[in-house]
Structure formats: structure tokens, C-alpha cells
Short mmCIF file of C-alpha atoms and ligand atoms in Angstrom, two decimals:
data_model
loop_
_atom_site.label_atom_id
_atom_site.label_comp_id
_atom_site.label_asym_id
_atom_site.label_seq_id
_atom_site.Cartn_x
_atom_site.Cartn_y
_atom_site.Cartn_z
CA UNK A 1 -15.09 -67.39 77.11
CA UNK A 2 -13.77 -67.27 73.66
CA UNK A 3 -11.09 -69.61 73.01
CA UNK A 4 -9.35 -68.05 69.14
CA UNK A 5 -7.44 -64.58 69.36
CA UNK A 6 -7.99 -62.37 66.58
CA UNK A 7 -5.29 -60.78 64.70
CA UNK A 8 -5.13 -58.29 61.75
CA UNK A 9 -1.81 -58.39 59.76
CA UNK A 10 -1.77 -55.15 57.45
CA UNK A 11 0.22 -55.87 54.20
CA UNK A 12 -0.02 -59.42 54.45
CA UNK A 13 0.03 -60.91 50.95
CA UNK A 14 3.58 -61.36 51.19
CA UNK A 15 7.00 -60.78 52.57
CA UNK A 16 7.16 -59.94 56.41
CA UNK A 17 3.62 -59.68 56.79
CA UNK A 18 2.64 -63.02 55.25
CA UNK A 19 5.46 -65.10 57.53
CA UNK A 20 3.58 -63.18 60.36
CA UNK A 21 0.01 -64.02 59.16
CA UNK A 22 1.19 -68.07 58.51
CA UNK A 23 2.91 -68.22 61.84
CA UNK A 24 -0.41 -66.58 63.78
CA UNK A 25 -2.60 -69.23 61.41
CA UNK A 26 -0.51 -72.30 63.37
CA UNK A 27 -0.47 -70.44 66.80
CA UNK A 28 -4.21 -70.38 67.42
CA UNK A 29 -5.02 -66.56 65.76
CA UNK A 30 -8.00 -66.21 63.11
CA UNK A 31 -6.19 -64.10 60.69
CA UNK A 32 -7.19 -61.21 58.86
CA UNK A 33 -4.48 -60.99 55.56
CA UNK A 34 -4.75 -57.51 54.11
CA UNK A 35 -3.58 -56.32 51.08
CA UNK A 36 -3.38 -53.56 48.61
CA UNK A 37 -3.35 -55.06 45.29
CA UNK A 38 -2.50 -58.70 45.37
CA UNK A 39 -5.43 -60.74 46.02
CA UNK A 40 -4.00 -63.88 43.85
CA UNK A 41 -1.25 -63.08 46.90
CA UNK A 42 -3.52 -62.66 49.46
CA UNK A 43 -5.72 -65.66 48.82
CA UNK A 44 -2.69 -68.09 48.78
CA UNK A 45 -1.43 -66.93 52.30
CA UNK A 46 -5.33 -67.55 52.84
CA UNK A 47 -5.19 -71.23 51.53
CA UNK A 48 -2.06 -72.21 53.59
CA UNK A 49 -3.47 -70.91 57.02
CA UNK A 50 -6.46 -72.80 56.21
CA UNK A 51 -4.65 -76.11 54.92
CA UNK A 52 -2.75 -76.54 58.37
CA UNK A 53 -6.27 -76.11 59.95
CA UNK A 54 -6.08 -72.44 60.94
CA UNK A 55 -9.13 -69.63 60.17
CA UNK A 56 -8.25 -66.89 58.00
CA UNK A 57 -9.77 -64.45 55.61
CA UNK A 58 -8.09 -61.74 52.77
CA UNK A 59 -9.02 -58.14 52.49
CA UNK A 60 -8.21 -55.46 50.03
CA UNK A 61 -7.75 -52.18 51.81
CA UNK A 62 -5.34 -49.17 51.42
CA UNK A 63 -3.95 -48.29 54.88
CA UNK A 64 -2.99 -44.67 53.66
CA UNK A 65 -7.28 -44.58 52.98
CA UNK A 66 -9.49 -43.63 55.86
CA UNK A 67 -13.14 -44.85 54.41
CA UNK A 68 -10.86 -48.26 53.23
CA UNK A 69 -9.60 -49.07 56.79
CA UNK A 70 -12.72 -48.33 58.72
CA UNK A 71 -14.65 -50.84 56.44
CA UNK A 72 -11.56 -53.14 56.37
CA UNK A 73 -12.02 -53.00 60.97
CA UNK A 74 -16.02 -53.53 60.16
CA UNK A 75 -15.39 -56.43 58.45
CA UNK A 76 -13.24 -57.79 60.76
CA UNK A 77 -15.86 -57.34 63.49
CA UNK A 78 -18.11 -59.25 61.41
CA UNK A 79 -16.68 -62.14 60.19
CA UNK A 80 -14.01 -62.95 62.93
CA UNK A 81 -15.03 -61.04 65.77
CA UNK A 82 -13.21 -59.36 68.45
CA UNK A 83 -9.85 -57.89 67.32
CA UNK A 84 -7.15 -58.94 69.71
CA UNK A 85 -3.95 -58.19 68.00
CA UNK A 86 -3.45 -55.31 65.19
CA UNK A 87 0.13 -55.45 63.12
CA UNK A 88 0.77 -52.64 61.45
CA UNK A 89 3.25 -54.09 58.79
CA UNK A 90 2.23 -52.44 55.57
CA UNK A 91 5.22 -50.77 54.48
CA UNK A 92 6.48 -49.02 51.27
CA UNK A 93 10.37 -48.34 51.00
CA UNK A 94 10.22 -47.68 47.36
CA UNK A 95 11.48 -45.30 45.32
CA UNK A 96 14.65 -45.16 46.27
CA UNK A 97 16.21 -41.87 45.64
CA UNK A 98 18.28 -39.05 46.95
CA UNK A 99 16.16 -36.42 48.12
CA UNK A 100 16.96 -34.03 45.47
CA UNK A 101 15.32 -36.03 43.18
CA UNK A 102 12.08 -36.84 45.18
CA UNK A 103 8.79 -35.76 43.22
CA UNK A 104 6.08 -34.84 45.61
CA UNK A 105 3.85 -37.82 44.74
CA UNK A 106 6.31 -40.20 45.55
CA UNK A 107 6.57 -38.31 49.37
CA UNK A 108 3.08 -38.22 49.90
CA UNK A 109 2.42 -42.16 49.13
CA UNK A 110 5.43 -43.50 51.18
CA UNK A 111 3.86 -41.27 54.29
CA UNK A 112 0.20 -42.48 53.82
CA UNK A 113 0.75 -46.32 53.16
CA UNK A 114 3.70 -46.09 56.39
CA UNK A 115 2.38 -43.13 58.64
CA UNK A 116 -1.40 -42.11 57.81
CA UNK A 117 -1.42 -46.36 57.44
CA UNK A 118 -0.21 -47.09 60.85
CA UNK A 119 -2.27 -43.88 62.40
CA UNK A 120 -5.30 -45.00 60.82
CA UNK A 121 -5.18 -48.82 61.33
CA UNK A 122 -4.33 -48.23 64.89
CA UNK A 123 -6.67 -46.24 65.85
CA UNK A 124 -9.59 -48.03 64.66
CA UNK A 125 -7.81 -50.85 66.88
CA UNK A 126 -8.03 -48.60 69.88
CA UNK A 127 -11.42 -47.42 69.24
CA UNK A 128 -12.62 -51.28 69.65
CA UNK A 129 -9.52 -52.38 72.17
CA UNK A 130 -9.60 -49.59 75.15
CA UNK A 131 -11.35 -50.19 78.00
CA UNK A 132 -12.15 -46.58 78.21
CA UNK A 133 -14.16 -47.39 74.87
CA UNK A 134 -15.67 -51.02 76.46
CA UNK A 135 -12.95 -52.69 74.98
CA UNK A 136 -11.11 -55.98 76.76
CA UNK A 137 -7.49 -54.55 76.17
CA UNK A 138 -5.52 -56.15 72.95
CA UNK A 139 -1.59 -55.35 71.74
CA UNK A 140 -0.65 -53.16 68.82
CA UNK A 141 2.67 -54.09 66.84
CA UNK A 142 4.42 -51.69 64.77
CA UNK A 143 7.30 -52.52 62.11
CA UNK A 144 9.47 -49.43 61.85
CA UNK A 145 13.15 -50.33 60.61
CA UNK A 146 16.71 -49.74 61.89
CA UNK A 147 16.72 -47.17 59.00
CA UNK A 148 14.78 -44.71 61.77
CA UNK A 149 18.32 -44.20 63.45
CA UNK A 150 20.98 -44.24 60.33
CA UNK A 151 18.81 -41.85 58.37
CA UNK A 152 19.75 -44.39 54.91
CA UNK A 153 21.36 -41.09 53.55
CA UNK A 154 21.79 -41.39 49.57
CA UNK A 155 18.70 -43.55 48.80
CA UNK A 156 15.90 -43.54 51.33
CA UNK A 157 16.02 -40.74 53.45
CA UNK A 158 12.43 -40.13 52.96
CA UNK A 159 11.79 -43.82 54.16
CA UNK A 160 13.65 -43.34 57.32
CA UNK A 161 12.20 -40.43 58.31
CA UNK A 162 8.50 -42.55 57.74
CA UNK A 163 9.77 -45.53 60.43
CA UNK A 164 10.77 -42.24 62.79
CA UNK A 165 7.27 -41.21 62.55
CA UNK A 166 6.76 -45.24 63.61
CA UNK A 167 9.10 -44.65 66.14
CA UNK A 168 7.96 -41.48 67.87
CA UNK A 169 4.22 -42.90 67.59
CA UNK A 170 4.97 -46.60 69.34
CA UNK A 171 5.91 -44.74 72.26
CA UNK A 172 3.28 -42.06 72.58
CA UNK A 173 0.27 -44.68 71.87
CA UNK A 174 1.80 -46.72 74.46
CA UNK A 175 2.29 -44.49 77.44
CA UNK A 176 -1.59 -42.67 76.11
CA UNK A 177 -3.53 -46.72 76.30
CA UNK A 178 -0.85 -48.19 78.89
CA UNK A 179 -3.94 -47.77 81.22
CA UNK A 180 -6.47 -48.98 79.31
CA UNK A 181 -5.14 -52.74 78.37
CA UNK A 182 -3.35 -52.07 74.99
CA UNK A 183 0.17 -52.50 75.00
CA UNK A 184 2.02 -51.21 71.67
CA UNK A 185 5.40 -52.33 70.75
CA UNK A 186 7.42 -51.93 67.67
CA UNK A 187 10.27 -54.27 65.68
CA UNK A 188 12.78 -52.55 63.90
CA UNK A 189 13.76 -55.32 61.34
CA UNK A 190 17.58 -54.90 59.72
CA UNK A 191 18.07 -56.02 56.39
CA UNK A 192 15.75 -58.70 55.82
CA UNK A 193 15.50 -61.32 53.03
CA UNK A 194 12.09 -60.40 51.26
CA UNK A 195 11.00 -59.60 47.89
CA UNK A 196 10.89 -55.95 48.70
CA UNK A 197 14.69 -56.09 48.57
CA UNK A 198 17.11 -55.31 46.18
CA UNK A 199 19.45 -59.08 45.94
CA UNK A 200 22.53 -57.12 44.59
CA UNK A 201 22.55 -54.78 47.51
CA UNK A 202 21.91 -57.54 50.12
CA UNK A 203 25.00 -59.39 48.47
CA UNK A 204 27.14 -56.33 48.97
CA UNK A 205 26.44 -55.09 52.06
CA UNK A 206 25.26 -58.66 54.27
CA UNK A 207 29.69 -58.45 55.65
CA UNK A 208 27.94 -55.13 57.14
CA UNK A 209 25.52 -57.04 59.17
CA UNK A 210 27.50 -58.07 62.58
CA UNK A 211 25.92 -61.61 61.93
CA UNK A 212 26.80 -61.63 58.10
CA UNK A 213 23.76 -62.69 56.83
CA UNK A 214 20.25 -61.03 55.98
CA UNK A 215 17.19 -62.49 58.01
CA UNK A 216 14.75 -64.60 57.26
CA UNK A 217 10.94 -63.61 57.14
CA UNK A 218 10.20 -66.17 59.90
CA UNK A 219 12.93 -64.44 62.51
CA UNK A 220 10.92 -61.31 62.19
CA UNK A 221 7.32 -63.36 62.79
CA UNK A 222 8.77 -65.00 65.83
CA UNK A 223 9.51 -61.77 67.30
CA UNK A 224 6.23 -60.02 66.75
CA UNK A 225 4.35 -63.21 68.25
CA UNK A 226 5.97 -63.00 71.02
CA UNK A 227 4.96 -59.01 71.51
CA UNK A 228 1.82 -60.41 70.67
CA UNK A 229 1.54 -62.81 73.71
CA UNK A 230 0.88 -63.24 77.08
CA UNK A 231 4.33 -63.80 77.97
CA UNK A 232 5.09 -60.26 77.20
CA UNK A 233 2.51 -58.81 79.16
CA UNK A 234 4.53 -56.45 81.05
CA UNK A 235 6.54 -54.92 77.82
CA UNK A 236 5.32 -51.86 76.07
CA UNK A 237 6.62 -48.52 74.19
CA UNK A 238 9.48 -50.76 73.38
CA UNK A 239 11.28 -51.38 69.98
CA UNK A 240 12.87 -54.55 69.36
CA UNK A 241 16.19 -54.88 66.80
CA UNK A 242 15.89 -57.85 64.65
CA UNK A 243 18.69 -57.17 62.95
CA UNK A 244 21.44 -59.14 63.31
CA UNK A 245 23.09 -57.31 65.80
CA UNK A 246 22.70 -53.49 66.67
P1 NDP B 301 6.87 -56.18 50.79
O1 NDP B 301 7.02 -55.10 49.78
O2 NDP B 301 7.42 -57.52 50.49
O3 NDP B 301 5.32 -56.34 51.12
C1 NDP B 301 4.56 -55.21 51.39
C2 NDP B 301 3.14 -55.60 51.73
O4 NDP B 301 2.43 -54.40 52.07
C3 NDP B 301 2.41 -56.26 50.60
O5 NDP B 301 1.53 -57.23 51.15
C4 NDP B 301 1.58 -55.11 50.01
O6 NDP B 301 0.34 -55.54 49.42
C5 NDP B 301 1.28 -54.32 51.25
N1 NDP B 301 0.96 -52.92 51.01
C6 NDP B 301 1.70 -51.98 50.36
N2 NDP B 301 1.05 -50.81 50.37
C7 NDP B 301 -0.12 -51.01 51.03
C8 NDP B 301 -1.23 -50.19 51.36
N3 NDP B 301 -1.27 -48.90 51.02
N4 NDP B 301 -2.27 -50.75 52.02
C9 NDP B 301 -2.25 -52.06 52.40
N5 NDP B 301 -1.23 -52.87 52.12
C10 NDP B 301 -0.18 -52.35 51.45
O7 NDP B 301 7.48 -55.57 52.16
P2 NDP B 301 8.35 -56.28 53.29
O8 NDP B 301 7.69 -57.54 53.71
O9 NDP B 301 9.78 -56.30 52.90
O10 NDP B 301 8.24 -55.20 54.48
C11 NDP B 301 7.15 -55.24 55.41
C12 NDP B 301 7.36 -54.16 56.46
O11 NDP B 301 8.64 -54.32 57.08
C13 NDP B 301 7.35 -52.74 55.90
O12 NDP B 301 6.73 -51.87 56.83
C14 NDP B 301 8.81 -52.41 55.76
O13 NDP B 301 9.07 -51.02 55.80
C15 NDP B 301 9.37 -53.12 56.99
N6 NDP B 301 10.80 -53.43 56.89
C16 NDP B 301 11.25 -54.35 55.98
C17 NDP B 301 12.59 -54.64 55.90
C18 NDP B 301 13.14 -55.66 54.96
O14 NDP B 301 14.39 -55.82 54.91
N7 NDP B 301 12.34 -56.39 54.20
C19 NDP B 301 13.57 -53.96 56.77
C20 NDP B 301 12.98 -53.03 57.69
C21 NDP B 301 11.64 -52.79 57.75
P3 NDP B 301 0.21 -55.90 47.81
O15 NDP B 301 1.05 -57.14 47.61
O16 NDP B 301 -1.23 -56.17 47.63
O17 NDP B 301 0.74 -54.72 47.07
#
């Protein structure tokens, strides 16, 4: 019987995805740390699962590329076998912009890094997971963002409409594999504390947040290993707030 989960963070290198990858290292998971163009990045959340005494490795891959992610799943097959957990956390919220100004290419990479990405990546999961497909079951977890539901009108609408692509997806893939021993859950983090953020705006709007204060990178981990484990075995399709209040 093996004894180590597997677990594939997507956009790992830093921010959300790294607190997620670090907390997995100390919990038991051999971590897969993907990343787009970071290795440096990569390689240092790498060192730090490894220096506590977890396994871990780094991958480039783009999520929004199909050839990338079905050699990034190979390679996790072959050098930490069976995938047990998949996080779909690589995320782009950038540029911001009214939609007026958009430019096509900007459209097109926010939807493949945050839709074709989470598509992609979880599908190779559920070719390997299913037990229609020989699979032993495994859990999916999404990140959309509370931005799904206020649109972020005057700056991101083009994001938001990306995490309601998240949305609408978490719940079909879970009702379609709900039989076949994958459960998929999403997190819909608020306004979070990570590089990715812009400090002035978090300083003006945190009195917005009920609890008035961003998170922390680690709040959102602890969430998405619990989705992860056992103790959650009966929740699916559902999207948890971490947000400081709803
Ligand atoms: P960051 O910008 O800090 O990190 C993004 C990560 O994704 C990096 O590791 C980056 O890799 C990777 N990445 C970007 N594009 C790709 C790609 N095409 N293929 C593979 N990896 C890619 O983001 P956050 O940690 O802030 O956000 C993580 C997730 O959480 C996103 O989905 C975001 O939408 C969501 N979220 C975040 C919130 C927040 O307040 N921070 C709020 C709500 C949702 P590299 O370093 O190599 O470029």
C-alpha cells in the first residue's frame, strides 16, 4: 500500500500556490511545484519542502498549453507516481483595465492560463484519477475568487468572468466524476496578501473586508488541505469563501 499522497500545485513558485505546495511538503504530500517562468522561484519552494524533510520536485509548464501540461502529468507519473491531489491555482488577474480598453491578446491569455489552464490540468487528472479510466479516485481543487459574484466592474471584469468559468466548471466536473472517486471543490479566496496584489489598493479597501484585514497565504493553504483530505470525503461541487467574511 503506498504510504505518500501525491499532489500537483499549478502556479506554485509563489504566492497562494507556494503556501499550498510548503504546507502539502510538511503534511505527508510529494509535491509537484509548477511554474511558468520562475524556476529560481520554483526551485526555492523546492529547497524548503525538502529542508523540513518533505519530497518535492519543480516543473516549467504553461497551463493555457496542451502539449506543456500533458508532458508536465507524464512527468509526474514518472518521478512521483500516482497523482492523488491536482490544484489548479495558476491564476493571472493582470491587466487590469476597463473593458473598453481590453486588447484582444490580453483576453485570450487571462482565459488560457485561468480557463483552458484549469480545463486542461484537470482533465489530464481525471484521465489518470477515474475509476472508469482504472484510476483509484483522487480530489481536484479549484481557486476561483469572490470576484466570480461582484463582477470587479471598472478594472477586472474580464478576470471575473475567468473565476465564473471556474465556478460553473467545479460544479459540472463534480456531479460528471462524483461516481467515479474524484471529488472537485473550489476556494474562492477574498483579497489576499500576495505579491500579485496591488499594496495601495489593499490599504484602501482592507475597512471593506468584514474582518478588516487581507489574508494571509497560509489561511488559503489550510483551506485547500482540508478539501484535499480524508476528512472531507463527503464534500464536493462546493466553493469555499476565504474571505474574511461573505
Ligand atoms: P501570483 O501572481 O502571486 O502567482 C501566480 C503563480 O501562477 C506563479 O507561480 C506563476 O508562475 C504561475 N503562473 C502564471 N501563469 C501561469 C501559466 N500559464 N502556467 C503555469 N503557471 C502560471 O498569484 P496569487 O498567488 O495571488 O494567486 C493564485 C491564484 O489565486 C490565482 O488563480 C488567483 O486568481 C487566485 N486568487 C488570488 C487572490 C489574491 O488576493 N491573491 C484573490 C482571489 C483569487 P511564474 O512565477 O513562473 O510566473
Amino acid at each position: 500500500m503506498r504510504m505518500e499522497k501525491v499532489m500537483l500545485v499549478t502556479g506554485a513558485s509563489r504566492g497562494l500556490g507556494a503556501a499550498v505546495a510548503l504546507l502539502a511538503g510538511t503534511r505527508g504530500y510529494a509535491v509537484c511545484v509548477n511554474y511558468a517562468n520562475d524556476e529560481e522561484r520554483a526551485e526555492r519552494v523546492v529547497a524548503e519542502i525538502r529542508a523540513a524533510g518533505g519530497k518535492a520536485i519543480a516543473m516549467r509548464a504553461d497551463v493555457g498549453n496542451d502539449d506543456d501540461v500533458v508532458a508536465l502529468f507524464k512527468r509526474v507519473d514518472a518521478e512521483l507516481g500516482v497523482l492523488d491531489v491536482l490544484v489548479n491555482n495558476a491564476g493571472i488577474a493582470r491587466p487590469v483595465s476597463r473593458i473598453d480598453a481590453l486588447q484582444i491578446a490580453d483576453i485570450k491569455r487571462m482565459f488560457e492560463t485561468n480557463v483552458y489552464g484549469t480545463l486542461l490540468c484537470s482533465r489530464e487528472a481525471i484521465r489518470r484519477m477515474s475509476t472508469i479510466h482504472g484510476g483509484a479516485g483522487g480530489v481536484i481543487v479549484n481557486f476561483s475568487s469572490v470576484a466570480s459574484r461582484l463582477g470587479a466592474p471598472g478594472r477586472n471584469v474580464h478576470y471575473a468572468a475567468s473565476k465564473g468559468a471556474i465556478d460553473a466548471m467545479t460544479l459540472g466536473m463534480a456531479r460528471e466524476v462524483a461516481a467515479e472517486g474524484i471529488r472537485v471543490n473550489a476556494v474562492s479566496p477574498g483579497m489576499i496578501d500576495t505579491e500579485s496584489q496591488d499594496r495601495a489598493r489593499i490599504a484602501t479597501v482592507q475597512d471593506t473586508v468584514p474582518m478588516r484585514r487581507p489574508g494571509r497565504p497560509e489561511e488559503v493553504a489550510n483551506a485547500v488541505l482540508w478539501l484535499a483530505s480524508d476528512e472531507a470525503s463527503y464534500v464536493t461541487g462546493t466553493n469555499m469563501d476565504v474571505a474574511g467574511a461573505r
